[in-house]
C-alpha positions as protocol buffer text, in pm:
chain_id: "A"
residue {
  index: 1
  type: UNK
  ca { x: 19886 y: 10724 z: 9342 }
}
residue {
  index: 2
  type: UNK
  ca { x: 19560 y: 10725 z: 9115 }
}
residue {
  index: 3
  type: UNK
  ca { x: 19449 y: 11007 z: 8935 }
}
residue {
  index: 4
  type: UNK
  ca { x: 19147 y: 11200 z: 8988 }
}
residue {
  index: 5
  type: UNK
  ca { x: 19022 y: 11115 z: 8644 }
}
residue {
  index: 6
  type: UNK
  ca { x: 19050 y: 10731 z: 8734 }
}
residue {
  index: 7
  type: UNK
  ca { x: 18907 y: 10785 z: 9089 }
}
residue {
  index: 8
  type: UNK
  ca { x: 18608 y: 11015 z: 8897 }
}
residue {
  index: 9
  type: UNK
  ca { x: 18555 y: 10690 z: 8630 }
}
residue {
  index: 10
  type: UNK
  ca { x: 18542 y: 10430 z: 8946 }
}
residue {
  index: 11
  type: UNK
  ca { x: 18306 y: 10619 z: 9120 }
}
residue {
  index: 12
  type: UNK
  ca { x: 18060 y: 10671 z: 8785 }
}
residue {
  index: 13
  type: UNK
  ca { x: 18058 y: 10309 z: 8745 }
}
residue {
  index: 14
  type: UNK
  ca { x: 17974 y: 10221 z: 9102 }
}
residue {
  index: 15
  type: UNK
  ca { x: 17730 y: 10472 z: 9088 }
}
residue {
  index: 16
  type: UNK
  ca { x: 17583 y: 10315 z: 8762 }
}
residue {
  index: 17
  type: UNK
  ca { x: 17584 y: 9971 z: 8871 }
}
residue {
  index: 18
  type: UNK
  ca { x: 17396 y: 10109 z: 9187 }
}
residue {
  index: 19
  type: UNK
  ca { x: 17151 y: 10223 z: 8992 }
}
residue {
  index: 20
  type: UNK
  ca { x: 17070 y: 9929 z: 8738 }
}
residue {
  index: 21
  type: UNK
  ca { x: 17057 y: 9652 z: 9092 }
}
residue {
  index: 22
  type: UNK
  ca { x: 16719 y: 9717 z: 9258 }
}
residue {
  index: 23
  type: UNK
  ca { x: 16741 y: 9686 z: 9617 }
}
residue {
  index: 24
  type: UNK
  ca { x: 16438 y: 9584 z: 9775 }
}
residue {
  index: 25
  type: UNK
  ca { x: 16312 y: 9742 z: 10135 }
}
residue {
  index: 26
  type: UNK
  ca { x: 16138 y: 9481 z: 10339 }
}
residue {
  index: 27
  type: UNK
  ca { x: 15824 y: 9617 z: 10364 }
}
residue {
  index: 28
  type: UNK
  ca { x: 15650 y: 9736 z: 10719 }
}
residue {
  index: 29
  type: UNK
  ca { x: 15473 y: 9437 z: 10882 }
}
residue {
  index: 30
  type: UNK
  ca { x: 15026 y: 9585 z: 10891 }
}
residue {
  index: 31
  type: UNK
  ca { x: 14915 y: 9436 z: 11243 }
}
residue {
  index: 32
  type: UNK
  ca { x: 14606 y: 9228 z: 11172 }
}
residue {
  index: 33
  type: UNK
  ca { x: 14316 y: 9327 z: 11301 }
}
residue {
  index: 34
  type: UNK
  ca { x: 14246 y: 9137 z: 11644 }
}
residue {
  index: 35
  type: UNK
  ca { x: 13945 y: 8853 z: 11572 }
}
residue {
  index: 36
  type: UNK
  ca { x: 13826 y: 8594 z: 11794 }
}
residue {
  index: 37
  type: UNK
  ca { x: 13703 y: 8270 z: 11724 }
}
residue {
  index: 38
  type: UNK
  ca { x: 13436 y: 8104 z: 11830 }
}
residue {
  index: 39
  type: UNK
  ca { x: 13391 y: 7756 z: 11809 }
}
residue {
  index: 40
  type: UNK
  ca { x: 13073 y: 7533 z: 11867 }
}
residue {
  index: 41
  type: UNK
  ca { x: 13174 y: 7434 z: 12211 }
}
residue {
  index: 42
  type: UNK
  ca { x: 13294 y: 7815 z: 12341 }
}
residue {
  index: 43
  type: UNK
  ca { x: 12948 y: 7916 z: 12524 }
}
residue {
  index: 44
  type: UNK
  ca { x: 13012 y: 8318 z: 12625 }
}
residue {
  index: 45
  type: UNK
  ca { x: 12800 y: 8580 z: 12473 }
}
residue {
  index: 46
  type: UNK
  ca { x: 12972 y: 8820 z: 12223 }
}
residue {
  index: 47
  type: UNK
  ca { x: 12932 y: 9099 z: 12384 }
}
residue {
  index: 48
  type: UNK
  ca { x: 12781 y: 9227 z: 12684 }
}
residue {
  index: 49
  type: UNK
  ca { x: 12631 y: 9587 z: 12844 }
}
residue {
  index: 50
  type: UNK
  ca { x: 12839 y: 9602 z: 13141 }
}
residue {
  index: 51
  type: UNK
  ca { x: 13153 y: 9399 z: 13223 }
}
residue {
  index: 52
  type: UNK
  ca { x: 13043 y: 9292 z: 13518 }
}
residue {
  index: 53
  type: UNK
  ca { x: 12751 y: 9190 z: 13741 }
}
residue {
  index: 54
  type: UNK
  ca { x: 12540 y: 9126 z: 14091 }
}
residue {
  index: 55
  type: UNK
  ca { x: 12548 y: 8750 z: 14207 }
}
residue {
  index: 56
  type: UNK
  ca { x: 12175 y: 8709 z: 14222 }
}
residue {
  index: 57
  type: UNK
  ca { x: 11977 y: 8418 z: 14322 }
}
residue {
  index: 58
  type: UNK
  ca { x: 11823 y: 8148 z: 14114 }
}
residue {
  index: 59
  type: UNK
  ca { x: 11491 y: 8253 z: 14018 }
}
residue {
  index: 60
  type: UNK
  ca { x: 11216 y: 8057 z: 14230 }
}
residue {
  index: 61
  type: UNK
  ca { x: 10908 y: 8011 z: 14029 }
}
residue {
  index: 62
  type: UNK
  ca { x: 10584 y: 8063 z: 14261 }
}
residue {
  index: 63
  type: UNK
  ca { x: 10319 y: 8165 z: 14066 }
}
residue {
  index: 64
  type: UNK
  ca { x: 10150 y: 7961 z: 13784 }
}
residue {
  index: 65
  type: UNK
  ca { x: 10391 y: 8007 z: 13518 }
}
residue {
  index: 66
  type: UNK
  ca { x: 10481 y: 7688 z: 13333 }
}
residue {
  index: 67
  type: UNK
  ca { x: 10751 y: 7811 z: 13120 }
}
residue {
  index: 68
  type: UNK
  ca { x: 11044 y: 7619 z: 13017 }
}
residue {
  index: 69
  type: UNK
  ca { x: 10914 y: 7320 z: 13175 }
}
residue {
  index: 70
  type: UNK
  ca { x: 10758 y: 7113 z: 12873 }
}
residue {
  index: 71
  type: UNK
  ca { x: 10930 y: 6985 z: 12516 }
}
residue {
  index: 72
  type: UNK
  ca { x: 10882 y: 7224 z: 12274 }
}
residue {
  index: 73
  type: UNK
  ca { x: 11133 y: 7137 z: 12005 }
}
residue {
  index: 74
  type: UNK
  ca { x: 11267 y: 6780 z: 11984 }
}
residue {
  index: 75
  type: UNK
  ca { x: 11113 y: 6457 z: 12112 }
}
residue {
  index: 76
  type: UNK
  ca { x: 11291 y: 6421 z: 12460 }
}
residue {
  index: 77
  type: UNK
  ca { x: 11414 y: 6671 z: 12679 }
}
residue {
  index: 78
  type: UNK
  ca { x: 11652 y: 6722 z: 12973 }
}
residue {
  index: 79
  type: UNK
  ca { x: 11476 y: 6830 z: 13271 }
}
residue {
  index: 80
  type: UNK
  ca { x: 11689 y: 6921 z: 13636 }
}
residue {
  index: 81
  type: UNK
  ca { x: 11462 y: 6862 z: 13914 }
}
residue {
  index: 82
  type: UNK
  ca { x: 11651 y: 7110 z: 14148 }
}
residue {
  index: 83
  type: UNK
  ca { x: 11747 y: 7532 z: 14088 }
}
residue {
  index: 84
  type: UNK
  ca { x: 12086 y: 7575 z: 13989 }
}
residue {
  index: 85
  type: UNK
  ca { x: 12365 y: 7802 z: 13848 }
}
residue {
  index: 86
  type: UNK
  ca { x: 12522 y: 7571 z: 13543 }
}
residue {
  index: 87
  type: UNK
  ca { x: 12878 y: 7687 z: 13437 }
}
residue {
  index: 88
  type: UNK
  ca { x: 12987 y: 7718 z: 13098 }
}
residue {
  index: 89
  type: UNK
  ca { x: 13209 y: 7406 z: 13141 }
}
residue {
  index: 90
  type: UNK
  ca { x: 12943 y: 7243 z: 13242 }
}
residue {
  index: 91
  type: UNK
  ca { x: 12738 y: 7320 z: 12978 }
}
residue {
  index: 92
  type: UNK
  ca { x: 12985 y: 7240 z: 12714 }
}
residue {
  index: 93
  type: UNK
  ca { x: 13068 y: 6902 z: 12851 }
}
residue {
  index: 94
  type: UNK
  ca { x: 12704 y: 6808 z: 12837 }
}
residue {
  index: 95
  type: UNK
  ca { x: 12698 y: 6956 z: 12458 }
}
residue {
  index: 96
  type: UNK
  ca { x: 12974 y: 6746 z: 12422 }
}
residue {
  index: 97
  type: UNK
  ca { x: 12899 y: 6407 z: 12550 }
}
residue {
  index: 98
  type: UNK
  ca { x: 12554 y: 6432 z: 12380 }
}
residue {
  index: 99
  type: UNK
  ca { x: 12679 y: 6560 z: 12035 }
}
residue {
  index: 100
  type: UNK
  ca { x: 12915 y: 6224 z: 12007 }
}
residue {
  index: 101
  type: UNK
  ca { x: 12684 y: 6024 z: 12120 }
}
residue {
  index: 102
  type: UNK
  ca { x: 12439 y: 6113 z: 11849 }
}
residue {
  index: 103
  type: UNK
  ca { x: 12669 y: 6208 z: 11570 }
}
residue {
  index: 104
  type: UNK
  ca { x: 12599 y: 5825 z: 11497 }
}
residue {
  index: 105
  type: UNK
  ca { x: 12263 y: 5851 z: 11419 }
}
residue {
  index: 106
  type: UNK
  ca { x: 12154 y: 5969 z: 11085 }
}
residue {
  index: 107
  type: UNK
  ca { x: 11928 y: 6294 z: 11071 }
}
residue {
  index: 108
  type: UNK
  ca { x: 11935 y: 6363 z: 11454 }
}
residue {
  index: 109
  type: UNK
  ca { x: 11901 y: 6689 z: 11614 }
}
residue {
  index: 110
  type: UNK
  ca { x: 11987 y: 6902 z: 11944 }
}
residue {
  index: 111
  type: UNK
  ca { x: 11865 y: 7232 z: 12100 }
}
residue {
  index: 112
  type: UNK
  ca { x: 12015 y: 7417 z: 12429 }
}
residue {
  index: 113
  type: UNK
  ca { x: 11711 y: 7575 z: 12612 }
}
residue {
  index: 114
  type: UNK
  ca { x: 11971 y: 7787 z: 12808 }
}
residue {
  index: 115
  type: UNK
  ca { x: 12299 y: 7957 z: 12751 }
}
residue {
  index: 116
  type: UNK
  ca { x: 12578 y: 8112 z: 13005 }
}
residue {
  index: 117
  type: UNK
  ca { x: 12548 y: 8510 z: 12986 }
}
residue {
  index: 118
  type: UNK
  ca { x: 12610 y: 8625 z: 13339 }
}
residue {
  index: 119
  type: UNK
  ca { x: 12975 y: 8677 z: 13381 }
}
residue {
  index: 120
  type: UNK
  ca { x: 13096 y: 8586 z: 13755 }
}
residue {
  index: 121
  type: UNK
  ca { x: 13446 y: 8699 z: 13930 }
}
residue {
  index: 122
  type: UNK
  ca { x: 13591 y: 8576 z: 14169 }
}
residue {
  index: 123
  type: UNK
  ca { x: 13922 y: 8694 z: 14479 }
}
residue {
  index: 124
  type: UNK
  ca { x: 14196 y: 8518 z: 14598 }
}
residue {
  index: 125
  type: UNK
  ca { x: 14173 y: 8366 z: 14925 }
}
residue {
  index: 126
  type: UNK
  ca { x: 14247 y: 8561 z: 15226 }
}
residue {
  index: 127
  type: UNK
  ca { x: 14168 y: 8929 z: 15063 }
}
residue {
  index: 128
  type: UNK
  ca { x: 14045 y: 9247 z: 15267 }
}
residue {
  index: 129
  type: UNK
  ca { x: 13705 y: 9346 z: 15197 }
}
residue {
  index: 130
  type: UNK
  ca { x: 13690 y: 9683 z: 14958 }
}
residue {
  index: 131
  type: UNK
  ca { x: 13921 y: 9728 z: 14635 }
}
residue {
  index: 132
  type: UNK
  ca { x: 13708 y: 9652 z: 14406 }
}
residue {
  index: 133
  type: UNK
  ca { x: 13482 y: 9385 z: 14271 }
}
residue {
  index: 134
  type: UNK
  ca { x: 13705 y: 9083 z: 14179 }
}
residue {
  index: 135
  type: UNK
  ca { x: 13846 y: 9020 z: 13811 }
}
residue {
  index: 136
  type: UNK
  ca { x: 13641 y: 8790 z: 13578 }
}
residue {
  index: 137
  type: UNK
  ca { x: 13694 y: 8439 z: 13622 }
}
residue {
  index: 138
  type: UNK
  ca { x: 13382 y: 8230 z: 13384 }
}
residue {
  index: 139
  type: UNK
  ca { x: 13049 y: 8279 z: 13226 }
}
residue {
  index: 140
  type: UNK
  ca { x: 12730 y: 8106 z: 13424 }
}
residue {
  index: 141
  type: UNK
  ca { x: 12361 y: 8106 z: 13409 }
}
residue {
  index: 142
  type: UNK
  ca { x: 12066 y: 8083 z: 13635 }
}
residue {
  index: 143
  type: UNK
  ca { x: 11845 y: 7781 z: 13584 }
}
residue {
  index: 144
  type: UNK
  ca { x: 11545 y: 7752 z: 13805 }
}
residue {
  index: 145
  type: UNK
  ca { x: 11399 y: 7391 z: 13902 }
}
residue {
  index: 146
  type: UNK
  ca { x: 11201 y: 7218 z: 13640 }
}
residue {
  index: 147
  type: UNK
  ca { x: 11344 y: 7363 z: 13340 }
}
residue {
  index: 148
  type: UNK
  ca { x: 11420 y: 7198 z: 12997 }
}
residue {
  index: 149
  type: UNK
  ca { x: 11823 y: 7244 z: 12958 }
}
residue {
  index: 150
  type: UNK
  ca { x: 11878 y: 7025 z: 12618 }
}
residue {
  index: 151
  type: UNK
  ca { x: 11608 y: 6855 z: 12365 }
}
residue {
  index: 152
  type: UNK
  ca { x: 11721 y: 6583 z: 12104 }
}
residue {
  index: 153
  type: UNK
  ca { x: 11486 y: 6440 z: 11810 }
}
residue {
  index: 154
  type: UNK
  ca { x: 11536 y: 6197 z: 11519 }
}
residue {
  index: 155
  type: UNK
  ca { x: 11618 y: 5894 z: 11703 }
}
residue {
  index: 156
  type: UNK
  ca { x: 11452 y: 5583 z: 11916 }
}
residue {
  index: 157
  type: UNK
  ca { x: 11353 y: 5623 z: 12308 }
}
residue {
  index: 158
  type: UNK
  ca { x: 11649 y: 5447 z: 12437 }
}
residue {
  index: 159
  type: UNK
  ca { x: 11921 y: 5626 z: 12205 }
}
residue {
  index: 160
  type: UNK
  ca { x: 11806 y: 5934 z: 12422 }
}
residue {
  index: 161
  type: UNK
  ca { x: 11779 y: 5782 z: 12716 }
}
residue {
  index: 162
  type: UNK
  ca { x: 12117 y: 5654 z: 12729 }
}
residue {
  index: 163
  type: UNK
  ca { x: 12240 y: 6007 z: 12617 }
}
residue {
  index: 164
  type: UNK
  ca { x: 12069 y: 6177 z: 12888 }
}
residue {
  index: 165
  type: UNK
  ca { x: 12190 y: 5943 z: 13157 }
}
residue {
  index: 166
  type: UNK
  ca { x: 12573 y: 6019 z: 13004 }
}
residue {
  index: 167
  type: UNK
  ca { x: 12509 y: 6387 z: 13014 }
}
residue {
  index: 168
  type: UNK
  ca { x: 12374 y: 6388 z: 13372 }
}
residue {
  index: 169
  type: UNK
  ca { x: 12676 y: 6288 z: 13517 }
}
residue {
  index: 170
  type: UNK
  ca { x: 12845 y: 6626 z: 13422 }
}
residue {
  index: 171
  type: UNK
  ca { x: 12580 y: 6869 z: 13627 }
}
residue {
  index: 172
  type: UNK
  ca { x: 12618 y: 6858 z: 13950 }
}
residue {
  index: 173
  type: UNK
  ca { x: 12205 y: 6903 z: 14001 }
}
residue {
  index: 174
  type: UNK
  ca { x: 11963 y: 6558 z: 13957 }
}
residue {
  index: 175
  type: UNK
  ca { x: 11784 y: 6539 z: 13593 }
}
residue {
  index: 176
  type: UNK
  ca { x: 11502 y: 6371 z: 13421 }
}
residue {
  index: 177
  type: UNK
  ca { x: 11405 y: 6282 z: 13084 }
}
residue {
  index: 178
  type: UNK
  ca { x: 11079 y: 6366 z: 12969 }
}
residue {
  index: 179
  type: UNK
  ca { x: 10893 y: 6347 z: 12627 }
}
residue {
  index: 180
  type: UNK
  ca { x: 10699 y: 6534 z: 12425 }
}
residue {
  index: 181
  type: UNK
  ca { x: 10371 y: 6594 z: 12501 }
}
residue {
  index: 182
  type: UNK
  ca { x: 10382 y: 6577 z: 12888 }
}
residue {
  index: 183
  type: UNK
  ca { x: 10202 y: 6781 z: 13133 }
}
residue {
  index: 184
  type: UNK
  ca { x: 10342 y: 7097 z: 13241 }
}
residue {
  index: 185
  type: UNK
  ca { x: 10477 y: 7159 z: 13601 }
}
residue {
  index: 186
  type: UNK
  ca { x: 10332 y: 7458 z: 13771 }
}
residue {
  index: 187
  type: UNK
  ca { x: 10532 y: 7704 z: 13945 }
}
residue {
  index: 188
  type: UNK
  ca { x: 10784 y: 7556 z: 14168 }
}
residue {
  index: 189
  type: UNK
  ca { x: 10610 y: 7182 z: 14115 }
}
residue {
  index: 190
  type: UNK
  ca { x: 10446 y: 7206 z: 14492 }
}
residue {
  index: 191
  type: UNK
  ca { x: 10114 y: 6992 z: 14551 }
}
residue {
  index: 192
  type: UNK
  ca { x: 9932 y: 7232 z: 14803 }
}
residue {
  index: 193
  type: UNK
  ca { x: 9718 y: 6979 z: 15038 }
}
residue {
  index: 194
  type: UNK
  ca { x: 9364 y: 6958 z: 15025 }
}
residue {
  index: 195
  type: UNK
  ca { x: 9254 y: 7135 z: 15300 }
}
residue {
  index: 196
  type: UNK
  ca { x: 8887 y: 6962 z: 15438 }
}
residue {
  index: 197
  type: UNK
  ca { x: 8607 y: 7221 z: 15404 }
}
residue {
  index: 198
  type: UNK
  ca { x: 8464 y: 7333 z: 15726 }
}
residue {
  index: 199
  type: UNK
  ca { x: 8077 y: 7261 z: 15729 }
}
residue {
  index: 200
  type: UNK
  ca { x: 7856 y: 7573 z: 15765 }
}
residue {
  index: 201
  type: UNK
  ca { x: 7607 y: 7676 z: 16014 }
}
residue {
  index: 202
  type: UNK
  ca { x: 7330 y: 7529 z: 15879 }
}
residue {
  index: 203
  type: UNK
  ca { x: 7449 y: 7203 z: 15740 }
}
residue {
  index: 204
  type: UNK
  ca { x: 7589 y: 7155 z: 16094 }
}
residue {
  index: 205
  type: UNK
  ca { x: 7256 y: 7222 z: 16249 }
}
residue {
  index: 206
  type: UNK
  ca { x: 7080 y: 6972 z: 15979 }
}
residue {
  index: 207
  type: UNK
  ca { x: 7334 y: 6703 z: 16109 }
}
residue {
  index: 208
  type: UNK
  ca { x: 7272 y: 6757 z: 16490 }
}
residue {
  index: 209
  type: UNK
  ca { x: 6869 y: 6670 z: 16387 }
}
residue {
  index: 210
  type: UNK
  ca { x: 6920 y: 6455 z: 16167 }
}
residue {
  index: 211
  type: UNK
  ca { x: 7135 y: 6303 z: 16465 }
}
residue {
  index: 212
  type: UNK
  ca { x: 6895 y: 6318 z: 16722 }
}
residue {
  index: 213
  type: UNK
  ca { x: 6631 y: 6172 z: 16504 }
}
């Protein structure tokens, strides 16, 4: 029906229209590199030696160490009167509550005396011993009794105290406020009694003459 030189002429021009229309290739989506974001109230370390680690115990202070018990920053400090392991949660709901309750006042400031490094895991209910230590479930620390947890500054005595008592009410341990400038507690906070020195020999014997005189 068509000649080949009219089937050769079609196919040139197709060829040349081809040619003159640039066809675009989508390109190939780059996978972005994976970052995570940490905001002010996400309290986990960046990174860590080991994945995992022992439970411990809350470090018991019996010597005469008086670290972490006095104000060294702000004005006022946050001080739990009993040993404790404070969550992350925890922690950030106190950062919380005291941030907007100070963001009010002009030229105020905060500082956390601890942060949540020790990761703990947890198992289901009703698991065998053995398999394995249990997947990762939040990030805690150890607190010890008598330590400084937050310090504020740049604002009157009952601003503070009112933001203390709001924050206390998200740790599950007792707290007091205490200003800067107060005395130290040492070790675990015991009084040991004052034992009643036993008299000697001789100051016994003086008492028997004196006595019988």
């Amino acid at each position: 029906m068509f000649s080949n030189l009219y089937k050769r002429n079609v196919w040139h021009a197709v060829n040349s229209i081809t040619s003159m229309v640039s066809v675009s290739t989508p390109a190939r989506a780059v996978a972005a590199p994976m970052t995570t974001v940490r905001y002010a109230s996400n309290f986990s370390p960046r990174r860590t030696k080991y994945r995992k680690s022992q439970k411990g115990k809350i470090p018991l202070p019996t010597g005469g160490s008086t670290k972490g018990t006095t104000v060294e920053f702000g004005d006022y400090g946050l001080r739990i009167k009993e040993g404790a392991r404070l969550t992350g949660r925890q922690l950030t709901s106190v950062f919380t509550t005291l941030r907007r309750k100070l963001k009010t006042v002009k030229g105020s400031q905060m500082w956390m005396r601890v942060f949540p490094d020790i990761p703990v895991t947890t198992k289901g209910n009703e698991v065998r011993m053995g398999k394995g230590k249990g997947s990762f479930e939040y990030w805690a620390c150890r607190v010890p009794l008598n330590r400084i947890i937050f310090e504020v500054s740049g604002m009157r005595k009952e601003i503070a105290k009112e933001a203390f008592r709001l924050a206390s009410y998200k740790l599950p341990v007792k707290t007091e406020m205490v200003e800067r400038g107060a005395k130290p507690i040492v070790g675990a906070g015991y009084i040991a009694p004052t034992s009643k020195k036993q008299p000697s020999k001789s100051e016994a014997a003086t008492t028997t003459t004196k006595t019988d005189a």
